[in-house]
XYZ file of N, CA, C and O in Angstrom:
604
model
N 21.136 -67.824 -55.836
C 21.355 -67.683 -54.400
C 20.657 -66.443 -53.847
O 20.042 -66.497 -52.789
N 20.754 -65.315 -54.570
C 20.141 -64.065 -54.121
C 18.617 -64.147 -54.083
O 17.965 -63.624 -53.188
N 18.047 -64.845 -55.074
C 16.590 -64.979 -55.088
C 16.101 -65.886 -53.965
O 14.985 -65.711 -53.455
N 16.934 -66.841 -53.565
C 16.580 -67.744 -52.462
C 16.513 -66.965 -51.150
O 15.580 -67.158 -50.361
N 17.477 -66.069 -50.906
C 17.484 -65.249 -49.680
C 16.272 -64.304 -49.678
O 15.607 -64.127 -48.661
N 15.994 -63.730 -50.852
C 14.837 -62.834 -50.971
C 13.544 -63.576 -50.631
O 12.691 -63.053 -49.915
N 13.399 -64.804 -51.114
C 12.206 -65.620 -50.838
C 12.087 -65.933 -49.348
O 10.992 -65.878 -48.790
N 13.202 -66.256 -48.693
C 13.189 -66.566 -47.259
C 12.784 -65.335 -46.448
O 11.992 -65.440 -45.510
N 13.302 -64.175 -46.847
C 12.942 -62.927 -46.146
C 11.450 -62.638 -46.301
O 10.765 -62.278 -45.332
N 10.900 -62.785 -47.480
C 9.468 -62.546 -47.718
C 8.625 -63.502 -46.877
O 7.635 -63.094 -46.253
N 8.969 -64.766 -46.845
C 8.213 -65.752 -46.053
C 8.305 -65.426 -44.570
O 7.299 -65.503 -43.840
N 9.491 -65.030 -44.105
C 9.653 -64.661 -42.690
C 8.788 -63.443 -42.338
O 8.160 -63.402 -41.270
N 8.736 -62.453 -43.235
C 7.887 -61.278 -42.998
C 6.407 -61.659 -42.950
O 5.644 -61.144 -42.111
N 5.975 -62.545 -43.816
C 4.574 -62.982 -43.828
C 4.232 -63.704 -42.529
O 3.159 -63.486 -41.944
N 5.121 -64.560 -42.064
C 4.885 -65.285 -40.807
C 4.820 -64.309 -39.639
O 3.947 -64.416 -38.768
N 5.724 -63.315 -39.620
C 5.729 -62.321 -38.546
C 4.429 -61.507 -38.547
O 3.846 -61.221 -37.483
N 3.936 -61.126 -39.725
C 2.690 -60.363 -39.819
C 1.494 -61.195 -39.353
O 0.618 -60.707 -38.651
N 1.459 -62.470 -39.729
C 0.368 -63.340 -39.298
C 0.400 -63.534 -37.785
O -0.648 -63.529 -37.136
N 1.588 -63.703 -37.216
C 1.723 -63.877 -35.762
C 1.263 -62.616 -35.026
O 0.546 -62.713 -34.040
N 1.668 -61.436 -35.512
C 1.261 -60.178 -34.883
C -0.244 -59.966 -34.945
O -0.876 -59.534 -33.987
N -0.836 -60.295 -36.079
C -2.283 -60.156 -36.244
C -3.034 -61.109 -35.318
O -4.041 -60.745 -34.704
N -2.556 -62.349 -35.214
C -3.182 -63.338 -34.345
C -3.100 -62.909 -32.883
O -4.082 -63.037 -32.134
N -1.961 -62.374 -32.491
C -1.770 -61.935 -31.105
C -2.727 -60.786 -30.768
O -3.346 -60.775 -29.707
N -2.842 -59.819 -31.691
C -3.746 -58.683 -31.462
C -5.200 -59.150 -31.366
O -5.964 -58.698 -30.521
N -5.571 -60.091 -32.207
C -6.931 -60.625 -32.184
C -7.230 -61.333 -30.863
O -8.311 -61.170 -30.285
N -6.279 -62.094 -30.356
C -6.468 -62.782 -29.070
C -6.615 -61.783 -27.929
O -7.421 -61.991 -27.010
N -5.846 -60.694 -27.970
C -5.961 -59.668 -26.932
C -7.338 -59.009 -26.958
O -7.941 -58.758 -25.911
N -7.848 -58.731 -28.149
C -9.182 -58.134 -28.265
C -10.258 -59.090 -27.750
O -11.192 -58.679 -27.065
N -10.137 -60.360 -28.087
C -11.107 -61.344 -27.613
C -11.070 -61.465 -26.102
O -12.118 -61.589 -25.452
N -9.892 -61.413 -25.507
C -9.763 -61.481 -24.046
C -10.395 -60.253 -23.391
O -11.061 -60.368 -22.356
N -10.216 -59.081 -23.996
C -10.810 -57.861 -23.443
C -12.337 -57.930 -23.491
O -13.023 -57.551 -22.529
N -12.885 -58.437 -24.582
C -14.344 -58.583 -24.704
C -14.864 -59.599 -23.691
O -15.894 -59.381 -23.040
N -14.154 -60.704 -23.532
C -14.557 -61.736 -22.566
C -14.544 -61.176 -21.150
O -15.466 -61.433 -20.364
N -13.493 -60.415 -20.801
C -13.431 -59.795 -19.465
C -14.588 -58.832 -19.255
O -15.189 -58.785 -18.178
N -14.922 -58.060 -20.293
C -16.043 -57.122 -20.197
C -17.349 -57.873 -19.927
O -18.122 -57.497 -19.056
N -17.581 -58.926 -20.667
C -18.836 -59.677 -20.512
C -18.906 -60.383 -19.163
O -19.978 -60.501 -18.578
N -17.774 -60.872 -18.648
C -17.761 -61.543 -17.343
C -17.972 -60.546 -16.202
O -18.430 -60.926 -15.128
N -17.625 -59.275 -16.419
C -17.733 -58.280 -15.353
C -19.040 -57.492 -15.401
O -19.195 -56.514 -14.656
N -19.980 -57.899 -16.259
C -21.257 -57.185 -16.336
C -22.009 -57.280 -15.012
O -22.081 -58.350 -14.404
N -22.579 -56.153 -14.599
C -23.372 -56.098 -13.375
C -24.612 -55.262 -13.626
O -24.615 -54.416 -14.536
N -25.667 -55.475 -12.833
C -26.872 -54.663 -12.999
C -26.540 -53.169 -12.878
O -25.777 -52.757 -12.019
N -27.127 -52.397 -13.800
C -26.906 -50.959 -13.814
C -25.898 -50.520 -14.861
O -25.816 -49.341 -15.192
N -25.110 -51.458 -15.408
C -24.131 -51.107 -16.445
C -24.854 -50.771 -17.743
O -25.807 -51.455 -18.134
N -24.400 -49.712 -18.415
C -24.963 -49.371 -19.719
C -24.270 -50.208 -20.781
O -23.044 -50.311 -20.801
N -25.055 -50.815 -21.657
C -24.518 -51.684 -22.703
C -25.251 -51.433 -24.009
O -26.257 -50.733 -24.063
N -24.726 -52.029 -25.064
C -25.370 -52.054 -26.369
C -25.374 -53.491 -26.851
O -24.624 -54.323 -26.345
N -26.213 -53.757 -27.811
C -26.208 -55.087 -28.420
C -25.604 -54.976 -29.811
O -25.454 -53.879 -30.347
N -25.280 -56.101 -30.402
C -24.698 -56.084 -31.746
C -25.686 -55.537 -32.773
O -25.275 -55.074 -33.828
N -26.975 -55.568 -32.463
C -27.980 -55.034 -33.388
C -28.280 -53.564 -33.136
O -29.046 -52.962 -33.871
N -27.693 -52.984 -32.089
C -27.849 -51.545 -31.864
C -28.763 -51.151 -30.721
O -28.959 -49.959 -30.481
N -29.326 -52.108 -29.983
C -30.188 -51.782 -28.852
C -29.333 -51.243 -27.706
O -28.326 -51.847 -27.343
N -29.726 -50.101 -27.149
C -29.018 -49.509 -26.017
C -29.871 -49.664 -24.769
O -31.088 -49.520 -24.822
N -29.235 -49.959 -23.631
C -29.985 -50.103 -22.396
C -29.076 -50.357 -21.212
O -27.856 -50.289 -21.317
N -29.720 -50.645 -20.070
C -28.986 -50.946 -18.841
C -29.229 -52.395 -18.458
O -30.321 -52.922 -18.627
N -28.193 -53.012 -17.911
C -28.282 -54.407 -17.495
C -29.177 -54.493 -16.259
O -29.008 -53.744 -15.299
N -30.145 -55.414 -16.288
C -31.019 -55.671 -15.144
C -30.497 -56.873 -14.368
O -30.399 -56.836 -13.148
N -30.162 -57.947 -15.098
C -29.624 -59.137 -14.441
C -28.703 -59.877 -15.406
O -28.808 -59.745 -16.624
N -27.789 -60.660 -14.799
C -26.823 -61.433 -15.578
C -26.843 -62.862 -15.075
O -26.767 -63.110 -13.877
N -26.957 -63.830 -16.007
C -26.889 -65.246 -15.669
C -25.738 -65.846 -16.474
O -25.893 -66.165 -17.659
N -24.569 -65.971 -15.822
C -23.387 -66.460 -16.528
C -23.480 -67.946 -16.864
O -22.869 -68.404 -17.830
N -24.246 -68.722 -16.079
C -24.382 -70.157 -16.366
C -25.144 -70.379 -17.664
O -24.786 -71.235 -18.464
N -26.227 -69.617 -17.866
C -27.013 -69.730 -19.098
C -26.512 -68.776 -20.182
O -27.041 -68.805 -21.302
N -25.524 -67.941 -19.845
C -24.974 -66.938 -20.749
C -26.066 -66.031 -21.303
O -26.176 -65.823 -22.516
N -26.889 -65.479 -20.374
C -27.970 -64.584 -20.762
C -27.925 -63.314 -19.925
O -27.493 -63.332 -18.770
N -28.387 -62.242 -20.534
C -28.435 -60.939 -19.878
C -29.812 -60.339 -20.134
O -30.325 -60.413 -21.256
N -30.408 -59.746 -19.095
C -31.670 -59.028 -19.262
C -31.336 -57.540 -19.298
O -30.663 -57.017 -18.407
N -31.828 -56.866 -20.361
C -31.550 -55.445 -20.567
C -32.851 -54.657 -20.505
O -33.877 -55.075 -21.050
N -32.792 -53.501 -19.831
C -33.931 -52.580 -19.779
C -33.622 -51.423 -20.714
O -32.663 -50.688 -20.514
N -34.460 -51.281 -21.739
C -34.287 -50.192 -22.696
C -35.553 -49.351 -22.702
O -36.571 -49.755 -23.273
N -35.506 -48.206 -22.014
C -36.631 -47.274 -21.913
C -37.899 -47.972 -21.419
O -38.978 -47.816 -21.986
N -37.773 -48.759 -20.383
C -38.928 -49.399 -19.755
C -39.295 -50.754 -20.336
O -40.164 -51.432 -19.821
N -38.647 -51.165 -21.396
C -38.931 -52.448 -22.024
C -37.761 -53.385 -21.740
O -36.631 -53.111 -22.112
N -38.055 -54.501 -21.073
C -36.998 -55.453 -20.746
C -36.958 -56.568 -21.782
O -38.003 -57.025 -22.248
N -35.747 -56.972 -22.125
C -35.583 -58.073 -23.079
C -34.372 -58.903 -22.671
O -33.442 -58.408 -22.047
N -34.402 -60.190 -23.047
C -33.337 -61.125 -22.683
C -32.466 -61.365 -23.912
O -32.975 -61.587 -25.009
N -31.135 -61.333 -23.683
C -30.175 -61.460 -24.762
C -29.108 -62.485 -24.405
O -28.798 -62.674 -23.235
N -28.530 -63.115 -25.428
C -27.352 -63.955 -25.207
C -26.189 -63.036 -24.890
O -26.068 -61.948 -25.442
N -25.322 -63.455 -24.023
C -24.222 -62.603 -23.579
C -23.259 -62.295 -24.734
O -22.596 -61.258 -24.733
N -23.207 -63.141 -25.752
C -22.333 -62.896 -26.898
C -22.788 -61.682 -27.721
O -22.012 -61.132 -28.487
N -24.048 -61.268 -27.570
C -24.574 -60.131 -28.327
C -24.350 -58.801 -27.604
O -24.679 -57.747 -28.147
N -23.763 -58.836 -26.418
C -23.586 -57.619 -25.622
C -22.211 -57.006 -25.900
O -21.196 -57.695 -25.907
N -22.207 -55.702 -26.141
C -20.967 -54.954 -26.357
C -20.996 -53.683 -25.513
O -22.016 -53.351 -24.901
N -19.885 -52.988 -25.525
C -19.832 -51.702 -24.829
C -20.676 -50.693 -25.606
O -20.739 -50.763 -26.830
N -21.310 -49.753 -24.889
C -22.114 -48.758 -25.612
C -21.210 -47.822 -26.401
O -20.053 -47.604 -26.034
N -21.732 -47.273 -27.484
C -20.914 -46.359 -28.280
C -20.660 -45.063 -27.520
O -21.480 -44.638 -26.710
N -19.534 -44.450 -27.797
C -19.219 -43.154 -27.195
C -19.849 -42.089 -28.070
O -19.560 -41.999 -29.267
N -20.721 -41.284 -27.471
C -21.417 -40.247 -28.211
C -20.631 -38.948 -28.051
O -20.445 -38.475 -26.934
N -20.173 -38.364 -29.146
C -19.412 -37.120 -29.026
C -20.308 -35.975 -28.604
O -21.518 -35.988 -28.849
N -19.712 -34.984 -27.962
C -20.463 -33.806 -27.537
C -20.908 -33.045 -28.780
O -20.159 -32.901 -29.739
N -22.137 -32.546 -28.740
C -22.680 -31.804 -29.873
C -22.456 -30.323 -29.648
O -22.774 -29.789 -28.589
N -21.890 -29.660 -30.622
C -21.688 -28.216 -30.562
C -22.451 -27.604 -31.728
O -22.242 -27.976 -32.883
N -23.350 -26.673 -31.422
C -24.156 -26.023 -32.447
C -23.297 -25.054 -33.253
O -22.337 -24.485 -32.748
N -23.625 -24.853 -34.522
C -22.857 -23.961 -35.383
C -22.830 -22.526 -34.874
O -21.901 -21.775 -35.180
N -23.869 -22.115 -34.118
C -23.917 -20.750 -33.591
C -22.953 -20.552 -32.426
O -22.746 -19.426 -31.987
N -22.364 -21.625 -31.908
C -21.475 -21.536 -30.754
C -19.996 -21.516 -31.148
O -19.133 -21.435 -30.298
N -19.697 -21.598 -32.464
C -18.313 -21.583 -32.926
C -18.177 -20.623 -34.093
O -19.147 -20.312 -34.786
N -16.929 -20.151 -34.322
C -16.691 -19.287 -35.468
C -16.467 -20.137 -36.712
O -16.599 -21.361 -36.682
N -16.101 -19.476 -37.828
C -15.960 -20.209 -39.089
C -14.817 -21.209 -39.079
O -14.784 -22.126 -39.885
N -13.874 -21.081 -38.127
C -12.762 -22.031 -38.023
C -13.031 -23.150 -37.034
O -12.176 -23.998 -36.807
N -14.191 -23.142 -36.376
C -14.529 -24.181 -35.414
C -14.096 -23.873 -33.998
O -14.223 -24.711 -33.113
N -13.577 -22.663 -33.766
C -13.150 -22.274 -32.427
C -14.352 -21.763 -31.636
O -15.207 -21.068 -32.182
N -14.440 -22.073 -30.321
C -15.577 -21.610 -29.536
C -15.597 -20.087 -29.443
O -14.562 -19.432 -29.355
N -16.814 -19.522 -29.492
C -16.978 -18.076 -29.358
C -16.872 -17.685 -27.895
O -17.212 -18.475 -27.011
N -16.418 -16.456 -27.604
C -16.396 -16.016 -26.202
C -17.822 -15.906 -25.681
O -18.734 -15.536 -26.416
N -17.991 -16.235 -24.422
C -19.330 -16.223 -23.842
C -19.784 -14.788 -23.601
O -18.996 -13.933 -23.226
N -21.076 -14.537 -23.817
C -21.644 -13.203 -23.621
C -22.014 -13.018 -22.161
O -22.583 -13.901 -21.536
N -21.685 -11.849 -21.609
C -22.053 -11.518 -20.249
C -23.431 -10.881 -20.297
O -23.750 -10.125 -21.211
N -24.270 -11.151 -19.304
C -25.619 -10.590 -19.283
C -25.550 -9.084 -19.292
O -24.754 -8.472 -18.601
N -26.396 -8.462 -20.106
C -26.437 -7.010 -20.168
C -25.458 -6.460 -21.191
O -25.509 -5.294 -21.534
N -24.552 -7.273 -21.698
C -23.584 -6.822 -22.690
C -24.211 -7.015 -24.055
O -24.831 -8.033 -24.328
N -24.054 -6.009 -24.917
C -24.646 -6.131 -26.240
C -23.882 -7.187 -27.030
O -22.709 -7.444 -26.778
N -24.557 -7.776 -28.015
C -23.919 -8.818 -28.807
C -22.836 -8.241 -29.694
O -21.832 -8.858 -29.958
N -23.025 -7.005 -30.185
C -22.038 -6.375 -31.045
C -21.118 -5.520 -30.184
O -21.532 -4.539 -29.589
N -19.844 -5.903 -30.110
C -18.903 -5.200 -29.234
C -18.647 -3.779 -29.730
O -18.303 -2.901 -28.946
N -18.831 -3.515 -31.044
C -18.583 -2.184 -31.579
C -19.782 -1.254 -31.417
O -19.669 -0.051 -31.627
N -20.937 -1.807 -31.063
C -22.137 -0.990 -30.924
C -22.027 -0.136 -29.669
O -21.469 -0.557 -28.661
N -22.575 1.097 -29.723
C -22.516 1.950 -28.533
C -23.391 1.385 -27.423
O -24.423 0.773 -27.681
N -22.955 1.603 -26.195
C -23.720 1.116 -25.048
C -24.956 1.972 -24.860
O -24.971 3.163 -25.182
N -26.012 1.353 -24.362
C -27.240 2.088 -24.102
C -27.053 2.992 -22.890
O -26.430 2.621 -21.908
N -27.626 4.195 -22.963
C -27.533 5.145 -21.861
C -28.797 5.023 -21.032
O -29.906 5.111 -21.557
N -28.622 4.796 -19.734
C -29.768 4.690 -18.843
C -29.875 5.982 -18.033
O -28.996 6.841 -18.079
N -30.937 6.119 -17.278
C -31.146 7.316 -16.464
C -30.021 7.474 -15.448
O -29.540 8.580 -15.207
N -29.556 6.417 -14.857
C -28.478 6.486 -13.873
C -27.191 6.957 -14.536
O -26.450 7.768 -13.989
N -26.925 6.462 -15.756
C -25.734 6.892 -16.476
C -25.821 8.368 -16.835
O -24.842 9.106 -16.779
N -27.040 8.828 -17.222
C -27.237 10.213 -17.604
C -26.984 11.136 -16.409
O -26.343 12.179 -16.531
N -27.460 10.755 -15.230
C -27.252 11.548 -14.012
C -25.764 11.605 -13.679
O -25.241 12.662 -13.344
N -25.076 10.496 -13.808
C -23.644 10.465 -13.526
C -22.900 11.360 -14.501
O -21.962 12.079 -14.119
N -23.315 11.378 -15.761
C -22.681 12.236 -16.760
C -22.888 13.701 -16.420
O -21.972 14.519 -16.521
N -24.116 14.066 -15.985
C -24.402 15.454 -15.607
C -23.552 15.866 -14.408
O -22.994 16.964 -14.378
N -23.447 14.986 -13.401
C -22.636 15.303 -12.228
C -21.177 15.480 -12.612
O -20.492 16.375 -12.116
N -20.678 14.637 -13.496
C -19.289 14.735 -13.937
C -19.055 16.047 -14.680
O -18.065 16.741 -14.450
N -20.000 16.416 -15.558
C -19.863 17.657 -16.312
C -19.894 18.857 -15.376
O -19.145 19.827 -15.549
N -20.764 18.810 -14.355
C -20.864 19.926 -13.403
C -19.563 20.057 -12.617
O -19.060 21.177 -12.414
N -18.992 18.951 -12.190
C -17.745 19.026 -11.424
C -16.606 19.497 -12.314
O -15.723 20.211 -11.875
N -16.631 19.127 -13.597
C -15.610 19.591 -14.526
C -15.720 21.079 -14.732
O -14.734 21.793 -14.825
N -16.961 21.563 -14.781
C -17.185 22.997 -14.944
C -16.604 23.775 -13.780
O -16.018 24.845 -13.954
N -16.750 23.271 -12.560
C -16.191 23.941 -11.383
C -14.680 23.954 -11.463
O -14.035 24.950 -11.183
N -14.079 22.818 -11.874
C -12.624 22.740 -11.993
C -12.125 23.727 -13.043
O -11.104 24.387 -12.857
N -12.855 23.836 -14.169
C -12.457 24.764 -15.224
C -12.523 26.193 -14.731
O -11.640 27.011 -15.015
N -13.579 26.521 -13.967
C -13.722 27.885 -13.442
C -12.590 28.204 -12.476
O -12.036 29.305 -12.488
N -12.220 27.262 -11.635
C -11.132 27.500 -10.680
C -9.807 27.657 -11.416
O -8.986 28.497 -11.065
N -9.581 26.893 -12.445
C -8.312 26.999 -13.171
C -8.244 28.304 -13.942
O -7.185 28.919 -14.042
N -9.384 28.794 -14.483
C -9.388 30.066 -15.197
C -9.092 31.211 -14.236
O -8.359 32.142 -14.561
N -9.690 31.155 -13.039
C -9.456 32.236 -12.079
C -8.017 32.208 -11.606
O -7.407 33.247 -11.381
N -7.417 31.039 -11.470
C -6.024 30.970 -11.037
C -5.093 31.418 -12.151
O -4.026 31.946 -11.894
N -5.477 31.240 -13.412
C -4.665 31.689 -14.539
C -4.671 33.199 -14.660
O -3.684 33.820 -15.037
N -5.827 33.824 -14.357
C -5.938 35.288 -14.509
C -5.212 36.026 -13.383
O -4.811 37.167 -13.539
N -5.073 35.395 -12.221
C -4.381 36.064 -11.125
C -2.882 35.903 -11.302
O -2.390 34.804 -11.548
N -2.122 36.987 -11.137
C -0.670 36.853 -11.259
C -0.100 36.157 -10.030
O -0.585 36.350 -8.925
N 0.929 35.413 -10.238
C 1.547 34.721 -9.133
C 2.500 35.658 -8.421
O 3.126 36.505 -9.039
N 2.582 35.531 -7.135
C 3.474 36.394 -6.352
C 4.724 35.716 -5.961
O 4.921 34.633 -5.735
């Protein structure tokens, strides 16, 4: 009796899996059919053999599509047309660190090495001289005020 119930459960699971697989397959076929019926000139497509191009014209009665691929036009059966592949964005190895995280962007004029000393320009040198001169005046005033007794 126990083996009979086990057999019925296994058969029921197999039927359920086949039904689910069939349903998913029908949904995919319907999505592909809708895509092919909605093709219009200018849509980017691919073929099952890998040709990429743009749709020039669609003839649903003859089930044919004309595709322009880099200036070369060719006629295809509509069953050979698929959605173009999604091309991932390319990131160069110099744009990420060793963990794959993007590097901070460099500001123009900023040195690449953050620990390196900044370059001194003539304008910076003049500003440094002016600052030192004003500091010297402040030091002289503070020394004279220190030497005078307060009343």
